Amino acid sequence: MLELGRILSRATAKPFRAADLELEERPYLNDNGCVDFKPGDIENPHNWSTPRRWYVTVCSVLLVVNATFASSAVSGCFGSIAKEFGISIEAAGLTITLFLLGYCAGPLIFAPLSEFYGRRWIFYGTFSLYIVFNFLCAFAPNFGSLLVGRFLTGTFVSAPLSNSPGVLADLWGSVERGNAMAVFSSMVWVGPALGPVVGGFLELEKNWRWSFYVLLWLGGITAIPMLTIPETFGPVLLVHRARKIRQARIPGYETVKAPVEDGDRSLLGIYKVALTRPWIILFDTISFLCAIYMSVVYTLLYMLFSIYPIVFQERRGWNAGVGELPLIGSVIGSFIGAIIVWFDSKHKTKKIEKGVTLKPEDRLTLAIMGGVGFPLTMFWFAWTAEYSWIHWIVPTIAGVFLATSLMLIFVAYLNYLVDSYLTYAASAIAVNTVCRSACGAAAPLFTNYMFDALGIGGGGSLIGGVATVLAVIPFAFYKHGESIRKRSRFAPAGNRQPNNDEEEQPTKEAITVARHNDPPPILSETSSTMSDCGVDGSRSECWINRWMDTGD
C-alpha cells in the first residue's frame, strides 16, 4: 500500500519521504520570503530524471491520442448513422462539429482549474467523465442523445488536450520542450488521421456503434497509466510543501506561504483573468495573425476527412474502409514533421552552446518551411486528385507532404506564441485553441457542398490560394517580429524599462544567456493565469515576472 500511495501521490523522485526532508533541513525561501525550489531541488519536475520525465510525457500524450482519435473516428461511419436515424450525411457531420465545439471548454474552464487543484486531479476527473459519456454515445437511443454525448465527451476530453502542453512546460526546458512538443503535435495529427480509417472498416463489417466501443476500449486501457501521472505543476507542489512546513510547526516558519498563496488564488480571481485576458490578447497583432493562420490549418485538417472520401470513394469507387487508407499518408507526414522538429531543436541547442542568444523569431524557420510547402502541396494534391486516371499514389504522396507542412506550421506557431508572450503565453494559447477549434468544428458542415460546387481541383485551389496569402506571415514576423513585439502591451519587448531600484537586479538578457535551458517564466502553456514565479522558482526570474506585470 505504501508503494501504491507513492505512485498515486505527488512525485518526489527520491527514495525518501518529503515529510522527513522538510524536518531534516531548513526550508528554502526565496527573496520574497516564500517557499521555493532550491537550486537542484529534486522535487522540482525540471530536475526529475530524463526517463521519468519521458514516462510522464508519454502518459500525457496517450490522453491526447484519445482526444484526437475520438474527434474523427465517427467520420468513417456517417453513412450508417444517417441510415439508422434517417438524417442526411451533413447532419451526421454534427457529431464532429459538436465534439470540436466541446474542445473550446478546455483552455477556458479546465486549464484555470488545473492551476487551482493541480494537473493530475483534472486529468483523473475529466478523463473518467469522458469514458462515462462515451457509453451514452455507444448506446444512444436517438440522434439527439448521440449529439449530447458527443458534445459532453468533447468537453471533458478537452482538459487533457489543453493541459498536456502545460505538463510539457512543467517538465522540460525551452529547448528540450521542442522535442516533447513535436511528439505532442504529431499526435494532434495522427489521432484524427487514424480515426476515419478504423471507422471506415468498422462501417463495412459492423456499424457506427462499434466506433464508440473502440473508443471505450482505448479509454479504459489509457486510464491505467493515467493514474500513475504525478503532480507536475510547480506552484501546486510548492503549496503542498508550504502546508507541510506549517503543519510541522518548524520554529520561525509557522506562517510561510508558497508564492501563489501570497496573491489572489480564489477560483473567482482565476476565472476573472481566464475569461477576459485571452480575448484582449487575441487582438494583439502577433496573436491575431497566428490565430488566423492556425485556424485555417486546423480547418483544413478536418476538411480532409470529407475530402478523402470524395477523392477515393466517390471518384475512384473504393469502399468505405480502403477509401480511408490514404489518410495514413498524413500519419507518415506528421512523423516526418516531428523528425524535422527534432533536428531543428538539436541545431538550436548547438547554437546556444556556442553562446548565441536566440530570439522568438528564430522559431519561425519551421513556419517558413511549412508556409511555403502548404500551398505547393495543396495544389499538388488538388489537381492530381481531380483526375481519376492519375495513379492514386500521387495524391497520397502529396497528402504526406501536406501533413508535414501543416505540422511544421502548427509546432512553430505554438512555440512562437509561448516565446513571444512569456508571462501571458497561456492566455495567447488559450484563445488560439478556442479559435482554431471553432473553425475546425465548421469543416464537416460545408466541405461537401464546397467541393461539389467547385470540384476537387477548384476547391483545393481555393484553399491553396488562401495558404499562399498566409505564407507571407512567417516571413513578415521573421523580419519585423521584434519591432511588433516592442509595440505590444503583452510581449516582453514592449515592457517598460526598470527604474533605478530595479536596475540593481539582473537584466533579462543576462538571465536568458545564463539560464538558456530553463523554460520561459510561465507556468503553463495552456493555463490562463500566471503566478509570479517561474516553475523552477528562481529568484531572478521571479523578479522578471514582477517587472513584466508592473509594466502591463
Coordinates of C-alpha atoms in Angstrom, one line a residue:
M1 CA 0.0 0.0 0.0
L2 CA 2.9 2.3 0.7
E3 CA 4.2 1.9 -2.9
L4 CA 0.7 2.4 -4.3
G5 CA 0.5 5.6 -2.2
R6 CA 3.7 6.9 -3.6
I7 CA 2.6 6.2 -7.2
L8 CA -0.7 8.0 -6.7
S9 CA 0.7 10.8 -4.6
R10 CA 2.8 13.8 -5.7
A11 CA 6.1 12.6 -7.2
T12 CA 9.3 13.3 -5.2
A13 CA 11.7 11.5 -7.5
K14 CA 13.7 10.3 -4.5
P15 CA 13.8 7.2 -2.2
F16 CA 12.7 9.0 1.0
R17 CA 9.5 10.8 2.0
A18 CA 9.1 14.6 1.6
A19 CA 7.9 15.0 5.1
D20 CA 11.2 13.7 6.5
L21 CA 13.1 16.1 4.2
E22 CA 11.2 19.1 5.5
L23 CA 12.1 18.3 9.1
E24 CA 15.7 17.4 8.4
E25 CA 16.6 20.6 6.6
R26 CA 15.7 24.3 7.0
P27 CA 13.0 25.1 4.5
Y28 CA 14.3 27.1 1.5
L29 CA 12.8 30.5 1.0
N30 CA 13.2 32.9 -1.9
D31 CA 14.0 36.7 -1.6
N32 CA 10.3 37.4 -1.0
G33 CA 10.1 35.0 1.9
C34 CA 8.1 32.4 0.1
V35 CA 8.7 28.7 0.0
D36 CA 10.6 27.9 -3.2
F37 CA 12.5 25.2 -5.0
K38 CA 16.2 25.4 -4.1
P39 CA 18.8 25.0 -6.9
G40 CA 18.9 21.4 -8.0
D41 CA 15.8 20.6 -5.9
I42 CA 14.8 17.0 -6.7
E43 CA 11.1 17.9 -6.1
N44 CA 11.3 20.3 -9.0
P45 CA 9.8 18.5 -12.0
H46 CA 12.6 20.0 -14.2
N47 CA 15.1 18.1 -12.1
W48 CA 13.5 14.7 -12.4
S49 CA 15.4 12.1 -14.3
T50 CA 15.0 12.1 -18.1
P51 CA 13.4 8.6 -18.2
R52 CA 10.9 9.7 -15.6
R53 CA 10.0 12.9 -17.5
W54 CA 9.6 11.0 -20.7
Y55 CA 7.3 8.5 -19.0
V56 CA 5.0 11.2 -17.7
T57 CA 5.2 12.8 -21.2
V58 CA 4.1 9.6 -22.9
C59 CA 1.2 9.1 -20.4
S60 CA 0.0 12.6 -21.1
V61 CA 0.4 12.1 -24.9
L62 CA -1.7 8.9 -24.6
L63 CA -4.6 11.1 -23.3
V64 CA -4.1 13.4 -26.3
V65 CA -4.3 10.4 -28.6
N66 CA -7.7 9.5 -27.1
A67 CA -8.9 13.1 -27.6
T68 CA -7.8 13.4 -31.2
F69 CA -8.7 9.9 -32.3
A70 CA -12.2 10.4 -30.8
S71 CA -12.7 13.6 -32.7
S72 CA -12.7 12.0 -36.1
A73 CA -13.4 8.2 -35.5
V74 CA -17.1 8.7 -36.2
S75 CA -16.4 10.3 -39.6
G76 CA -15.9 6.9 -41.3
C77 CA -19.4 5.9 -40.2
F78 CA -21.5 8.8 -41.4
G79 CA -23.4 6.5 -43.7
S80 CA -24.7 4.1 -41.1
I81 CA -25.5 7.0 -38.7
A82 CA -27.6 8.7 -41.4
K83 CA -29.3 5.4 -42.3
E84 CA -30.2 4.4 -38.7
F85 CA -31.6 7.8 -37.7
G86 CA -33.0 8.9 -41.1
I87 CA -30.8 12.0 -41.4
S88 CA -28.5 13.5 -44.1
I89 CA -24.8 13.0 -44.3
E90 CA -24.3 16.7 -43.4
A91 CA -26.4 16.3 -40.3
A92 CA -24.3 13.3 -39.3
G93 CA -21.3 15.6 -39.5
L94 CA -22.7 17.4 -36.4
T95 CA -21.2 14.6 -34.4
I96 CA -17.8 16.0 -35.2
T97 CA -18.9 19.7 -35.0
L98 CA -20.3 19.4 -31.5
F99 CA -17.3 17.4 -30.3
L100 CA -14.9 20.1 -31.5
L101 CA -17.1 22.8 -30.0
G102 CA -16.6 21.0 -26.7
Y103 CA -12.8 21.4 -27.2
C104 CA -13.4 25.2 -26.6
A105 CA -14.1 24.4 -22.9
G106 CA -10.5 23.1 -22.2
P107 CA -8.5 26.3 -22.1
L108 CA -11.3 28.4 -20.6
I109 CA -12.7 26.1 -17.9
F110 CA -10.3 23.2 -17.1
A111 CA -7.0 25.0 -17.5
P112 CA -7.8 27.5 -14.7
L113 CA -9.0 24.6 -12.6
S114 CA -5.6 22.9 -13.1
E115 CA -3.9 26.0 -11.6
F116 CA -6.1 25.7 -8.5
Y117 CA -6.2 21.9 -7.9
G118 CA -3.2 20.8 -10.0
R119 CA -2.8 18.9 -13.2
R120 CA -3.4 15.3 -12.2
W121 CA -6.8 15.7 -10.4
I122 CA -8.2 17.4 -13.5
F123 CA -6.8 14.6 -15.6
Y124 CA -8.4 12.0 -13.3
G125 CA -11.8 13.6 -13.1
T126 CA -12.3 14.8 -16.7
F127 CA -11.0 11.7 -18.4
S128 CA -13.2 9.5 -16.2
L129 CA -16.2 11.5 -17.2
Y130 CA -15.1 11.3 -20.9
I131 CA -15.3 7.5 -20.6
V132 CA -18.7 7.6 -18.9
F133 CA -20.3 9.8 -21.5
N134 CA -18.9 7.6 -24.3
F135 CA -21.3 5.0 -23.0
L136 CA -24.1 7.4 -23.8
C137 CA -22.8 7.7 -27.4
A138 CA -22.3 4.0 -27.8
F139 CA -25.8 3.2 -26.7
A140 CA -27.6 6.3 -27.8
P141 CA -31.3 5.6 -28.5
N142 CA -31.8 8.5 -30.8
F143 CA -29.8 11.1 -32.7
G144 CA -30.3 13.9 -30.1
S145 CA -28.8 11.8 -27.3
L146 CA -25.8 11.0 -29.6
L147 CA -25.2 14.7 -30.2
V148 CA -25.4 15.4 -26.4
G149 CA -23.0 12.6 -25.7
R150 CA -20.6 13.9 -28.3
F151 CA -20.6 17.4 -27.0
L152 CA -20.0 16.3 -23.4
T153 CA -17.2 13.8 -24.4
G154 CA -15.6 16.6 -26.4
T155 CA -15.9 19.0 -23.5
F156 CA -14.3 16.6 -20.9
V157 CA -11.6 15.3 -23.1
S158 CA -10.6 18.8 -23.9
A159 CA -9.0 19.0 -20.5
P160 CA -6.2 16.5 -21.2
L161 CA -5.8 18.1 -24.7
S162 CA -5.3 21.6 -23.3
N163 CA -3.4 20.7 -20.1
S164 CA -0.9 18.3 -21.6
P165 CA 1.2 21.1 -23.2
G166 CA 1.2 22.5 -19.7
V167 CA 2.7 19.3 -18.4
L168 CA 5.4 19.5 -21.0
A169 CA 6.2 23.1 -19.9
D170 CA 6.3 21.8 -16.3
L171 CA 8.8 19.1 -17.2
W172 CA 11.1 20.4 -19.9
G173 CA 13.3 23.4 -20.6
S174 CA 12.7 25.7 -23.5
V175 CA 15.0 23.8 -26.0
E176 CA 14.1 20.3 -24.8
R177 CA 10.4 21.2 -24.9
G178 CA 10.7 21.5 -28.7
N179 CA 11.2 17.7 -28.9
A180 CA 8.4 17.0 -26.5
M181 CA 6.1 19.4 -28.3
A182 CA 6.9 17.6 -31.5
V183 CA 5.6 14.4 -30.0
F184 CA 2.5 16.1 -28.7
S185 CA 1.8 17.9 -32.1
S186 CA 2.3 14.7 -34.1
M187 CA -0.4 13.1 -32.0
V188 CA -2.7 16.0 -32.8
W189 CA -2.4 14.9 -36.5
V190 CA -2.0 11.1 -36.1
G191 CA -5.2 10.7 -34.0
P192 CA -7.6 12.4 -36.4
A193 CA -6.0 10.6 -39.4
L194 CA -6.3 7.1 -37.9
G195 CA -9.9 7.7 -36.7
P196 CA -11.6 7.6 -40.1
V197 CA -9.5 4.5 -41.2
V198 CA -10.7 2.5 -38.2
G199 CA -14.3 3.8 -38.5
G200 CA -14.3 3.1 -42.2
F201 CA -13.5 -0.6 -41.8
L202 CA -16.0 -0.9 -38.9
E203 CA -18.6 0.6 -41.3
L204 CA -18.0 -2.3 -43.7
E205 CA -18.5 -5.2 -41.2
K206 CA -20.3 -3.7 -38.2
N207 CA -22.0 -0.3 -37.6
W208 CA -21.2 3.1 -36.2
R209 CA -21.7 1.9 -32.6
W210 CA -18.5 -0.1 -32.9
S211 CA -16.5 3.1 -33.3
F212 CA -17.6 4.0 -29.8
Y213 CA -16.8 0.5 -28.5
V214 CA -13.3 1.1 -29.7
L215 CA -13.1 4.4 -28.0
L216 CA -14.2 2.8 -24.8
W217 CA -11.6 0.1 -25.0
L218 CA -8.9 2.7 -25.8
G219 CA -10.0 4.9 -23.0
G220 CA -10.1 2.1 -20.5
I221 CA -6.6 1.0 -21.4
T222 CA -5.3 4.6 -21.2
A223 CA -6.8 5.1 -17.8
I224 CA -4.4 2.7 -16.2
P225 CA -1.2 4.6 -16.9
M226 CA -3.1 7.9 -16.4
L227 CA -3.5 7.0 -12.7
T228 CA 0.3 7.0 -12.4
I229 CA 0.7 10.6 -13.6
P230 CA 2.1 12.6 -10.7
E231 CA 1.5 16.3 -10.0
T232 CA 3.9 18.3 -12.1
F233 CA 2.6 21.9 -11.7
G234 CA 5.3 23.7 -9.7
P235 CA 3.1 26.2 -7.8
V236 CA 0.8 23.4 -6.5
L237 CA 3.8 21.4 -5.4
L238 CA 5.1 24.5 -3.5
V239 CA 1.6 24.9 -1.9
H240 CA 1.9 21.3 -0.7
R241 CA 5.4 22.0 0.7
A242 CA 4.3 25.2 2.4
R243 CA 1.4 23.4 4.0
K244 CA 3.6 20.6 5.3
I245 CA 6.0 23.2 6.8
R246 CA 3.2 25.0 8.6
Q247 CA 1.8 21.7 9.9
A248 CA 5.3 20.7 11.2
R249 CA 5.4 24.0 13.1
I250 CA 9.1 24.5 12.5
P251 CA 10.3 27.4 14.6
G252 CA 10.4 30.6 12.5
Y253 CA 8.5 29.1 9.6
E254 CA 5.0 28.8 11.2
T255 CA 3.4 31.2 8.7
V256 CA 5.4 30.7 5.5
K257 CA 3.5 30.6 2.2
A258 CA 4.0 29.5 -1.3
P259 CA 4.3 32.3 -3.9
V260 CA 0.8 31.7 -5.3
E261 CA -0.7 31.9 -1.8
D262 CA 0.6 35.5 -1.5
G263 CA -1.9 36.7 -4.2
D264 CA -5.5 36.2 -5.2
R265 CA -5.7 32.4 -5.5
S266 CA -9.5 32.2 -5.4
L267 CA -11.3 30.5 -8.2
L268 CA -13.2 33.7 -8.9
G269 CA -9.9 35.6 -9.3
I270 CA -8.5 32.9 -11.6
Y271 CA -11.6 32.8 -13.8
K272 CA -11.8 36.6 -13.9
V273 CA -8.4 36.6 -15.7
A274 CA -9.1 33.3 -17.6
L275 CA -12.3 34.6 -19.3
T276 CA -11.1 38.1 -20.1
R277 CA -7.4 38.4 -20.8
P278 CA -7.4 35.8 -23.7
W279 CA -9.9 37.9 -25.7
I280 CA -7.8 41.1 -25.1
I281 CA -4.6 39.3 -26.3
L282 CA -6.5 37.9 -29.3
F283 CA -6.4 41.4 -31.0
D284 CA -2.7 41.8 -30.3
T285 CA -1.0 41.7 -33.8
I286 CA 1.0 38.5 -33.3
S287 CA -1.7 36.6 -31.6
F288 CA -4.4 37.7 -34.1
L289 CA -2.4 36.7 -37.2
C290 CA -1.3 33.4 -35.6
A291 CA -4.9 32.6 -34.7
I292 CA -6.0 33.2 -38.3
Y293 CA -3.2 31.0 -39.7
M294 CA -3.7 28.2 -37.3
S295 CA -7.5 28.3 -37.7
V296 CA -7.0 27.8 -41.4
V297 CA -4.6 24.9 -40.8
Y298 CA -7.0 23.2 -38.3
T299 CA -10.0 23.7 -40.5
L300 CA -8.2 22.0 -43.4
L301 CA -7.2 19.1 -41.1
Y302 CA -10.9 18.3 -40.5
M303 CA -11.9 19.1 -44.1
L304 CA -9.6 16.3 -45.2
F305 CA -11.9 13.7 -43.6
S306 CA -14.5 14.8 -46.1
I307 CA -12.2 15.4 -49.0
Y308 CA -10.5 12.0 -49.0
P309 CA -13.8 10.1 -49.3
I310 CA -14.7 12.3 -52.2
V311 CA -11.4 11.6 -53.9
F312 CA -11.0 7.9 -53.3
Q313 CA -14.6 6.6 -52.7
E314 CA -16.8 8.8 -55.0
R315 CA -14.3 9.3 -57.8
R316 CA -12.4 6.0 -57.7
G317 CA -15.1 3.7 -56.4
W318 CA -13.2 2.4 -53.4
N319 CA -15.1 1.1 -50.4
A320 CA -15.5 2.8 -47.0
G321 CA -12.5 1.1 -45.5
V322 CA -10.0 1.1 -48.3
G323 CA -11.1 4.6 -49.3
E324 CA -9.8 5.9 -45.9
L325 CA -6.4 4.2 -46.1
P326 CA -4.7 7.1 -48.0
L327 CA -5.1 9.1 -44.8
I328 CA -2.3 7.0 -43.4
G329 CA -0.1 9.3 -45.5
S330 CA -1.0 12.1 -43.1
V331 CA 0.3 9.9 -40.3
I332 CA 3.6 9.4 -42.1
G333 CA 3.8 13.1 -42.9
S334 CA 3.3 14.1 -39.2
F335 CA 6.2 11.8 -38.2
I336 CA 8.4 13.4 -40.9
G337 CA 7.5 16.8 -39.4
A338 CA 8.4 15.6 -35.9
I339 CA 11.8 14.4 -37.2
I340 CA 12.4 17.8 -38.8
V341 CA 11.5 19.5 -35.5
W342 CA 13.9 17.2 -33.6
F343 CA 16.8 18.2 -35.9
D344 CA 15.8 21.8 -35.6
S345 CA 15.9 21.6 -31.8
K346 CA 19.4 19.9 -32.0
H347 CA 20.6 22.7 -34.2
K348 CA 19.3 25.4 -31.9
T349 CA 20.9 23.6 -28.9
K350 CA 24.3 23.8 -30.6
K351 CA 23.9 27.5 -31.3
I352 CA 23.0 28.1 -27.7
E353 CA 26.0 26.1 -26.5
K354 CA 28.2 28.4 -28.6
G355 CA 26.8 31.4 -26.8
V356 CA 24.3 32.6 -29.4
T357 CA 21.2 34.3 -27.9
L358 CA 18.0 33.2 -29.7
K359 CA 15.0 35.4 -30.3
P360 CA 11.4 34.2 -30.5
E361 CA 11.6 34.9 -34.3
D362 CA 14.2 32.1 -34.6
R363 CA 11.3 29.7 -34.0
L364 CA 9.8 30.7 -37.4
T365 CA 12.2 28.9 -39.6
L366 CA 9.9 25.9 -39.4
A367 CA 6.9 28.1 -40.1
I368 CA 8.6 29.5 -43.2
M369 CA 9.3 25.9 -44.5
G370 CA 5.7 24.9 -43.7
G371 CA 4.3 28.1 -45.1
V372 CA 5.9 27.5 -48.5
G373 CA 5.1 23.8 -48.5
F374 CA 1.4 24.3 -47.6
P375 CA 0.2 25.9 -50.9
L376 CA 2.5 23.9 -53.1
T377 CA 1.4 20.5 -51.7
M378 CA -2.3 21.7 -51.7
F379 CA -2.2 22.5 -55.4
W380 CA -0.3 19.2 -56.0
F381 CA -3.0 17.2 -54.1
A382 CA -6.0 19.0 -55.6
W383 CA -5.1 18.7 -59.3
T384 CA -3.7 15.1 -59.1
A385 CA -6.8 14.1 -57.2
E386 CA -9.1 15.8 -59.7
Y387 CA -8.4 13.2 -62.4
S388 CA -9.1 9.6 -61.6
W389 CA -6.7 8.4 -64.4
I390 CA -3.7 9.7 -62.3
H391 CA -2.4 6.9 -60.1
W392 CA -3.7 7.0 -56.5
I393 CA -0.2 7.1 -55.1
V394 CA 0.4 10.6 -56.5
P395 CA -2.2 12.5 -54.4
T396 CA -1.5 10.2 -51.5
I397 CA 2.2 11.3 -51.6
A398 CA 1.0 14.9 -51.8
G399 CA -1.0 14.3 -48.7
V400 CA 2.1 13.1 -46.9
F401 CA 4.0 16.4 -47.5
L402 CA 0.8 18.4 -46.9
A403 CA 0.6 16.9 -43.4
T404 CA 4.3 17.6 -42.9
S405 CA 3.9 21.3 -43.9
L406 CA 0.8 21.7 -41.6
M407 CA 2.7 20.0 -38.7
L408 CA 5.7 22.4 -39.1
I409 CA 3.3 25.4 -39.1
F410 CA 1.5 24.1 -36.0
V411 CA 4.6 23.5 -33.9
A412 CA 6.4 26.7 -35.0
Y413 CA 3.5 29.0 -34.1
L414 CA 2.8 27.3 -30.8
N415 CA 6.4 27.8 -29.7
Y416 CA 6.5 31.3 -31.2
L417 CA 3.4 32.3 -29.1
V418 CA 5.0 30.9 -26.0
D419 CA 8.3 32.6 -26.5
S420 CA 6.7 35.9 -27.6
Y421 CA 4.3 36.4 -24.8
L422 CA 6.1 34.6 -22.0
T423 CA 4.1 35.6 -18.9
Y424 CA 0.9 35.9 -20.9
A425 CA 1.6 32.9 -23.1
A426 CA -1.2 30.8 -21.5
S427 CA -3.8 33.4 -22.5
A428 CA -2.5 33.6 -26.0
I429 CA -2.5 29.8 -26.4
A430 CA -6.0 29.6 -24.8
V431 CA -7.7 32.0 -27.3
N432 CA -5.7 30.4 -30.2
T433 CA -7.1 27.0 -29.2
V434 CA -10.7 28.3 -29.0
C435 CA -10.5 30.0 -32.4
R436 CA -9.0 27.0 -34.2
S437 CA -11.4 24.5 -32.6
A438 CA -14.4 26.6 -33.5
C439 CA -13.2 26.9 -37.1
G440 CA -12.4 23.2 -37.3
A441 CA -15.9 22.5 -36.0
A442 CA -17.4 24.1 -39.1
A443 CA -15.5 22.0 -41.6
P444 CA -17.8 19.0 -41.8
L445 CA -20.8 21.3 -42.5
F446 CA -19.6 22.9 -45.7
T447 CA -16.8 20.8 -47.2
N448 CA -19.0 18.5 -49.3
Y449 CA -21.0 21.5 -50.6
M450 CA -17.8 23.4 -51.4
F451 CA -16.2 20.5 -53.4
D452 CA -19.5 19.6 -55.1
A453 CA -19.7 23.2 -56.4
L454 CA -16.0 23.8 -57.2
G455 CA -14.7 20.3 -57.9
I456 CA -11.6 18.9 -56.2
G457 CA -9.2 21.0 -58.3
G458 CA -11.2 24.2 -57.8
G459 CA -11.8 23.7 -54.1
G460 CA -8.2 22.7 -53.4
S461 CA -7.0 25.7 -55.4
L462 CA -9.1 28.0 -53.3
I463 CA -7.5 26.6 -50.1
G464 CA -4.1 26.8 -51.8
G465 CA -4.7 30.4 -52.7
V466 CA -5.5 31.3 -49.1
A467 CA -2.4 29.4 -48.0
T468 CA -0.3 31.4 -50.5
V469 CA -1.5 34.7 -48.9
L470 CA -0.9 33.4 -45.4
A471 CA 2.6 32.3 -46.3
V472 CA 3.6 35.9 -46.1
I473 CA 3.0 36.0 -42.3
P474 CA 6.0 34.0 -41.1
F475 CA 8.4 36.0 -43.4
A476 CA 6.9 39.2 -42.0
F477 CA 7.3 38.1 -38.4
Y478 CA 10.8 36.9 -39.0
K479 CA 11.8 40.3 -40.3
H480 CA 9.6 42.6 -38.3
G481 CA 8.5 40.5 -35.3
E482 CA 10.8 42.2 -32.8
S483 CA 9.6 45.7 -33.7
I484 CA 6.0 44.4 -33.5
R485 CA 6.6 43.0 -30.0
K486 CA 8.1 46.3 -28.9
R487 CA 4.7 47.9 -29.6
S488 CA 2.8 45.2 -27.8
R489 CA 1.3 45.6 -24.3
F490 CA 1.9 41.9 -23.6
A491 CA 5.1 40.8 -25.4
P492 CA 8.2 41.2 -23.2
A493 CA 10.0 43.5 -25.6
G494 CA 7.2 46.1 -25.1
N495 CA 7.5 46.4 -21.4
R496 CA 8.9 49.4 -19.7
Q497 CA 12.5 49.7 -18.6
P498 CA 13.2 49.1 -14.9
N499 CA 13.6 52.1 -12.5
N500 CA 16.8 52.8 -10.6
D501 CA 16.0 50.3 -7.9
E502 CA 15.3 47.6 -10.4
E503 CA 18.5 48.2 -12.3
E504 CA 20.3 46.6 -9.4
Q505 CA 18.7 43.3 -10.4
P506 CA 20.0 41.1 -13.2
T507 CA 18.8 42.0 -16.7
K508 CA 16.6 39.8 -18.6
E509 CA 19.2 39.3 -21.3
A510 CA 21.7 38.1 -18.7
I511 CA 19.2 35.7 -17.3
T512 CA 18.5 34.4 -20.8
V513 CA 22.1 33.7 -21.5
A514 CA 22.9 32.2 -18.1
R515 CA 19.8 30.0 -18.0
H516 CA 19.1 29.2 -21.6
N517 CA 17.9 25.7 -20.8
D518 CA 15.2 26.8 -18.4
P519 CA 11.6 27.4 -19.6
P520 CA 10.3 30.9 -20.1
P521 CA 8.8 32.4 -16.9
I522 CA 5.4 30.9 -17.4
L523 CA 3.9 28.0 -15.5
S524 CA 1.8 26.5 -18.2
E525 CA 1.3 26.9 -21.9
T526 CA -2.4 26.3 -21.6
S527 CA -3.4 27.6 -18.2
S528 CA -4.9 31.0 -18.2
T529 CA -3.3 32.8 -15.3
M530 CA 0.3 33.0 -14.2
S531 CA 1.9 33.2 -10.8
D532 CA 4.8 35.5 -10.0
C533 CA 7.5 32.8 -10.1
G534 CA 8.7 30.5 -12.8
V535 CA 8.4 26.8 -12.5
D536 CA 11.9 26.4 -11.2
G537 CA 11.4 29.1 -8.6
S538 CA 14.5 31.0 -9.5
R539 CA 14.6 34.3 -7.7
S540 CA 15.9 36.3 -10.7
E541 CA 13.1 35.1 -12.9
C542 CA 10.5 35.8 -10.2
W543 CA 11.8 39.4 -10.3
I544 CA 11.5 39.5 -14.1
N545 CA 7.8 38.3 -13.9
R546 CA 7.0 41.1 -11.4
W547 CA 8.7 43.6 -13.6
M548 CA 6.6 42.4 -16.6
D549 CA 3.4 42.5 -14.5
T550 CA 4.0 46.1 -13.3
G551 CA 4.7 47.1 -16.9
D552 CA 1.3 46.0 -18.0

